[in-house]
mmCIF file of C-alpha atoms in Angstrom:
data_model
loop_
_atom_site.group_PDB
_atom_site.id
_atom_site.type_symbol
_atom_site.label_atom_id
_atom_site.label_comp_id
_atom_site.label_asym_id
_atom_site.label_seq_id
_atom_site.Cartn_x
_atom_site.Cartn_y
_atom_site.Cartn_z
ATOM 1 C CA MET A 549 0.000 0.000 0.000
ATOM 2 C CA SER A 550 2.892 2.378 0.773
ATOM 3 C CA GLU A 551 4.304 1.826 -2.737
ATOM 4 C CA PHE A 552 0.864 2.590 -4.214
ATOM 5 C CA TRP A 553 0.775 5.837 -2.218
ATOM 6 C CA ILE A 554 4.262 6.831 -3.463
ATOM 7 C CA TYR A 555 3.303 6.619 -7.153
ATOM 8 C CA PHE A 556 -0.176 8.014 -6.518
ATOM 9 C CA GLN A 557 1.447 11.071 -4.882
ATOM 10 C CA ILE A 558 3.888 11.460 -7.803
ATOM 11 C CA GLY A 559 0.827 11.562 -10.085
ATOM 12 C CA LEU A 560 -0.858 14.175 -7.873
ATOM 13 C CA LYS A 561 2.283 16.317 -7.737
ATOM 14 C CA HIS A 562 2.814 16.004 -11.493
ATOM 15 C CA VAL A 563 -0.490 17.783 -12.115
ATOM 16 C CA LEU A 564 -0.460 20.175 -9.148
ATOM 17 C CA ASP A 565 3.202 21.269 -9.423
ATOM 18 C CA ILE A 566 3.166 25.090 -9.336
ATOM 19 C CA HIS A 567 6.361 25.231 -11.434
ATOM 20 C CA ALA A 568 4.918 23.027 -14.193
ATOM 21 C CA TYR A 569 1.548 24.723 -14.553
ATOM 22 C CA ASP A 570 1.048 23.731 -18.214
ATOM 23 C CA HIS A 571 -1.012 20.712 -17.129
ATOM 24 C CA VAL A 572 -3.335 22.896 -15.021
ATOM 25 C CA LEU A 573 -3.613 25.449 -17.857
ATOM 26 C CA PHE A 574 -4.741 22.694 -20.222
ATOM 27 C CA LEU A 575 -7.330 21.482 -17.709
ATOM 28 C CA ILE A 576 -8.664 25.019 -17.227
ATOM 29 C CA ALA A 577 -8.945 25.457 -21.005
ATOM 30 C CA LEU A 578 -10.697 22.081 -21.241
ATOM 31 C CA ALA A 579 -13.194 22.731 -18.416
ATOM 32 C CA VAL A 580 -13.972 26.458 -18.726
ATOM 33 C CA PRO A 581 -16.748 26.143 -21.375
ATOM 34 C CA PHE A 582 -18.685 23.701 -19.177
ATOM 35 C CA SER A 583 -20.903 24.035 -16.104
ATOM 36 C CA PHE A 584 -21.877 21.634 -13.298
ATOM 37 C CA LYS A 585 -24.709 20.109 -15.315
ATOM 38 C CA ASP A 586 -22.016 18.920 -17.786
ATOM 39 C CA TRP A 587 -19.883 17.287 -15.068
ATOM 40 C CA LYS A 588 -20.154 13.780 -16.573
ATOM 41 C CA ARG A 589 -18.864 15.023 -19.915
ATOM 42 C CA VAL A 590 -16.018 16.934 -18.220
ATOM 43 C CA VAL A 591 -14.980 13.888 -16.158
ATOM 44 C CA LEU A 592 -15.050 11.790 -19.350
ATOM 45 C CA LEU A 593 -12.799 14.331 -21.091
ATOM 46 C CA VAL A 594 -10.407 14.318 -18.120
ATOM 47 C CA THR A 595 -10.355 10.504 -18.110
ATOM 48 C CA LEU A 596 -9.634 10.422 -21.849
ATOM 49 C CA PHE A 597 -6.761 12.816 -21.245
ATOM 50 C CA THR A 598 -5.423 10.500 -18.503
ATOM 51 C CA VAL A 599 -5.779 7.480 -20.839
ATOM 52 C CA GLY A 600 -3.787 9.306 -23.532
ATOM 53 C CA HIS A 601 -1.175 10.376 -20.976
ATOM 54 C CA THR A 602 -0.848 6.793 -19.708
ATOM 55 C CA MET A 603 -0.707 5.338 -23.249
ATOM 56 C CA ALA A 604 2.221 7.652 -24.049
ATOM 57 C CA LEU A 605 4.072 6.561 -20.902
ATOM 58 C CA LEU A 606 3.436 2.874 -21.704
ATOM 59 C CA LEU A 607 4.682 3.296 -25.289
ATOM 60 C CA SER A 608 7.734 5.106 -23.976
ATOM 61 C CA VAL A 609 8.477 2.569 -21.201
ATOM 62 C CA PHE A 610 8.369 -0.293 -23.726
ATOM 63 C CA GLY A 611 10.566 1.651 -26.162
ATOM 64 C CA ILE A 612 7.871 1.805 -28.872
ATOM 65 C CA ILE A 613 7.922 5.596 -29.122
ATOM 66 C CA ALA A 614 10.589 8.198 -28.424
ATOM 67 C CA ILE A 615 10.422 11.888 -29.183
ATOM 68 C CA LYS A 616 12.872 14.721 -28.580
ATOM 69 C CA VAL A 617 12.204 16.625 -25.361
ATOM 70 C CA ASN A 618 12.372 20.075 -26.997
ATOM 71 C CA VAL A 619 9.776 19.001 -29.603
ATOM 72 C CA VAL A 620 7.348 17.841 -26.883
ATOM 73 C CA GLU A 621 8.005 20.981 -24.845
ATOM 74 C CA LEU A 622 6.876 22.997 -27.865
ATOM 75 C CA LEU A 623 3.874 20.758 -28.625
ATOM 76 C CA ILE A 624 2.466 20.939 -25.069
ATOM 77 C CA PRO A 625 1.787 24.714 -25.079
ATOM 78 C CA ILE A 626 0.504 24.375 -28.660
ATOM 79 C CA THR A 627 -2.141 21.887 -27.417
ATOM 80 C CA ILE A 628 -3.182 24.405 -24.751
ATOM 81 C CA LEU A 629 -3.310 27.193 -27.360
ATOM 82 C CA ILE A 630 -5.465 25.087 -29.714
ATOM 83 C CA THR A 631 -7.887 24.234 -26.883
ATOM 84 C CA ALA A 632 -8.201 27.890 -25.823
ATOM 85 C CA LEU A 633 -8.642 29.034 -29.453
ATOM 86 C CA PHE A 634 -11.333 26.374 -29.938
ATOM 87 C CA ASN A 635 -13.133 27.864 -26.918
ATOM 88 C CA LEU A 636 -12.903 31.361 -28.423
ATOM 89 C CA PHE A 637 -14.475 30.242 -31.693
ATOM 90 C CA THR A 638 -17.190 28.065 -30.111
ATOM 91 C CA ALA A 639 -18.106 30.176 -27.034
ATOM 92 C CA GLY A 640 -21.858 30.690 -26.840
ATOM 93 C CA LYS A 641 -22.622 28.450 -29.820
ATOM 94 C CA THR A 642 -25.319 25.827 -29.346
ATOM 95 C CA ASN A 643 -24.059 23.208 -31.816
ATOM 96 C CA LYS A 644 -21.315 22.000 -29.432
ATOM 97 C CA LYS A 645 -22.858 18.522 -29.206
ATOM 98 C CA GLU A 646 -21.966 17.896 -32.846
ATOM 99 C CA SER A 647 -18.288 18.616 -32.200
ATOM 100 C CA ILE A 648 -18.049 16.672 -28.914
ATOM 101 C CA ASN A 649 -16.700 13.484 -30.592
ATOM 102 C CA LEU A 650 -13.958 15.575 -32.175
ATOM 103 C CA VAL A 651 -13.214 17.118 -28.769
ATOM 104 C CA PHE A 652 -12.999 13.615 -27.214
ATOM 105 C CA PHE A 653 -10.550 12.430 -29.874
ATOM 106 C CA ILE A 654 -8.409 15.579 -29.667
ATOM 107 C CA THR A 655 -8.334 15.381 -25.845
ATOM 108 C CA LEU A 656 -7.078 11.782 -26.060
ATOM 109 C CA PHE A 657 -4.416 12.829 -28.600
ATOM 110 C CA PHE A 658 -3.363 15.818 -26.465
ATOM 111 C CA GLY A 659 -3.066 13.454 -23.483
ATOM 112 C CA ILE A 660 -0.549 11.419 -25.499
ATOM 113 C CA ILE A 661 1.497 14.561 -26.214
ATOM 114 C CA HIS A 662 1.469 15.631 -22.545
ATOM 115 C CA GLY A 663 2.413 12.077 -21.487
ATOM 116 C CA LEU A 664 5.431 12.113 -23.798
ATOM 117 C CA GLY A 665 6.578 15.272 -22.023
ATOM 118 C CA PHE A 666 6.802 13.335 -18.757
ATOM 119 C CA SER A 667 8.089 10.029 -20.150
ATOM 120 C CA ASN A 668 11.838 10.596 -19.656
ATOM 121 C CA TYR A 669 11.402 11.618 -16.024
ATOM 122 C CA PHE A 670 9.028 8.717 -15.373
ATOM 123 C CA LYS A 671 11.506 6.199 -16.819
ATOM 124 C CA SER A 672 14.316 7.701 -14.733
ATOM 125 C CA ILE A 673 12.498 7.235 -11.392
ATOM 126 C CA LEU A 674 11.711 3.566 -12.087
ATOM 127 C CA GLY A 675 14.301 0.836 -12.294
ATOM 128 C CA GLY A 676 13.890 -2.692 -13.568
ATOM 129 C CA SER A 677 12.260 -4.130 -16.657
ATOM 130 C CA ALA A 678 9.501 -2.491 -18.682
ATOM 131 C CA THR A 679 6.893 -4.976 -17.366
ATOM 132 C CA SER A 680 7.769 -4.132 -13.730
ATOM 133 C CA LYS A 681 6.849 -0.502 -14.486
ATOM 134 C CA VAL A 682 3.243 -1.261 -15.519
ATOM 135 C CA LEU A 683 1.780 -1.411 -11.984
ATOM 136 C CA PRO A 684 3.525 1.802 -10.800
ATOM 137 C CA LEU A 685 2.317 3.422 -14.021
ATOM 138 C CA GLY A 686 -1.283 2.514 -13.149
ATOM 139 C CA GLU A 687 -0.845 3.917 -9.627
ATOM 140 C CA PHE A 688 0.672 7.087 -11.108
ATOM 141 C CA ALA A 689 -2.265 7.376 -13.554
ATOM 142 C CA LEU A 690 -4.749 7.188 -10.644
ATOM 143 C CA GLY A 691 -2.907 10.057 -8.954
ATOM 144 C CA ILE A 692 -3.082 12.089 -12.167
ATOM 145 C CA GLU A 693 -6.802 11.370 -12.554
ATOM 146 C CA ALA A 694 -7.547 12.378 -8.945
ATOM 147 C CA ALA A 695 -5.589 15.653 -9.249
ATOM 148 C CA GLN A 696 -7.220 16.469 -12.589
ATOM 149 C CA ILE A 697 -10.717 15.935 -11.191
ATOM 150 C CA VAL A 698 -9.860 18.268 -8.284
ATOM 151 C CA VAL A 699 -8.625 20.978 -10.722
ATOM 152 C CA VAL A 700 -11.686 20.599 -12.955
ATOM 153 C CA PHE A 701 -14.128 20.817 -10.037
ATOM 154 C CA VAL A 702 -12.340 23.949 -8.768
ATOM 155 C CA VAL A 703 -12.780 25.452 -12.269
ATOM 156 C CA LEU A 704 -16.482 24.471 -12.293
ATOM 157 C CA ILE A 705 -17.003 25.995 -8.822
ATOM 158 C CA LEU A 706 -15.221 29.192 -9.883
ATOM 159 C CA SER A 707 -17.312 29.297 -13.074
ATOM 160 C CA TYR A 708 -20.494 28.928 -11.026
ATOM 161 C CA ILE A 709 -19.494 31.744 -8.649
ATOM 162 C CA VAL A 710 -18.489 34.101 -11.472
ATOM 163 C CA GLN A 711 -21.688 33.406 -13.413
ATOM 164 C CA THR A 712 -24.127 33.602 -10.487
ATOM 165 C CA VAL A 713 -22.568 36.147 -8.098
ATOM 166 C CA PHE A 714 -20.820 38.424 -10.619
ATOM 167 C CA ARG A 715 -23.417 37.848 -13.376
ATOM 168 C CA PHE A 716 -20.907 36.982 -16.114
ATOM 169 C CA SER A 717 -22.521 35.148 -19.001
ATOM 170 C CA LYS A 718 -21.115 31.697 -19.711
ATOM 171 C CA ARG A 719 -19.921 32.987 -23.096
ATOM 172 C CA ASP A 720 -18.079 35.990 -21.590
ATOM 173 C CA TRP A 721 -16.482 33.833 -18.879
ATOM 174 C CA THR A 722 -15.252 31.361 -21.526
ATOM 175 C CA LEU A 723 -13.887 34.192 -23.695
ATOM 176 C CA VAL A 724 -12.093 35.932 -20.811
ATOM 177 C CA MET A 725 -10.499 32.754 -19.441
ATOM 178 C CA SER A 726 -9.513 31.480 -22.894
ATOM 179 C CA ALA A 727 -7.928 34.844 -23.775
ATOM 180 C CA PHE A 728 -6.083 34.784 -20.418
ATOM 181 C CA ILE A 729 -4.745 31.277 -21.160
ATOM 182 C CA ILE A 730 -3.670 32.333 -24.672
ATOM 183 C CA GLY A 731 -1.820 35.283 -23.124
ATOM 184 C CA ILE A 732 0.156 32.897 -20.893
ATOM 185 C CA VAL A 733 0.783 30.223 -23.538
ATOM 186 C CA ILE A 734 2.026 32.341 -26.469
ATOM 187 C CA PRO A 735 5.210 33.407 -24.585
ATOM 188 C CA MET A 736 5.787 29.725 -23.687
ATOM 189 C CA ILE A 737 5.715 28.885 -27.407
ATOM 190 C CA VAL A 738 7.867 31.860 -28.417
ATOM 191 C CA GLU A 739 10.471 31.128 -25.711
ATOM 192 C CA SER A 740 10.681 27.408 -26.516
ATOM 193 C CA GLU A 741 14.185 25.929 -26.697
ATOM 194 C CA ILE A 742 13.443 24.599 -30.190
ATOM 195 C CA TRP A 743 13.865 28.095 -31.702
ATOM 196 C CA LYS A 744 17.283 28.614 -30.045
ATOM 197 C CA ARG A 745 19.759 27.075 -32.470
#
């Protein structure tokens, strides 16, 4: 049980690390267009993201996929930017149900990209064969899922407060938060190591 708690905590800290806030930014961008009545859909999106993240770590642990760190570190803020831009263009539109399958697929794919960003560190903290890393990977994934659900519910609570107490419309709240996220992410893309050659 203590070993489970170790990897579960690593998963929690991976998401909630104040110095690596890209994960939280992505979750905010993912959750901001939704409200509490959509909680099942939001949890499904979060779970798909965790599945993608875990798939990437599995593929990396077994040596099936390897990608340069600086490429992944550029792709991660790009995924956040795309999600926030999607929110800008779809805020207040009622035909979101038609695009939800696309959102599910993209969230899974973005989870893979974010997982690749953590793969080198994850492999470095685990010794032994690839198969011996599967159980710790599952425990780590549960920690990630728990932390992500906490972040998403905080966003939903904040959304509720802003929309009921401060009388923001859902559309305006989505636009403001998405623009805020874009403002944080663009410098991350511009300052990426990949441009410094």
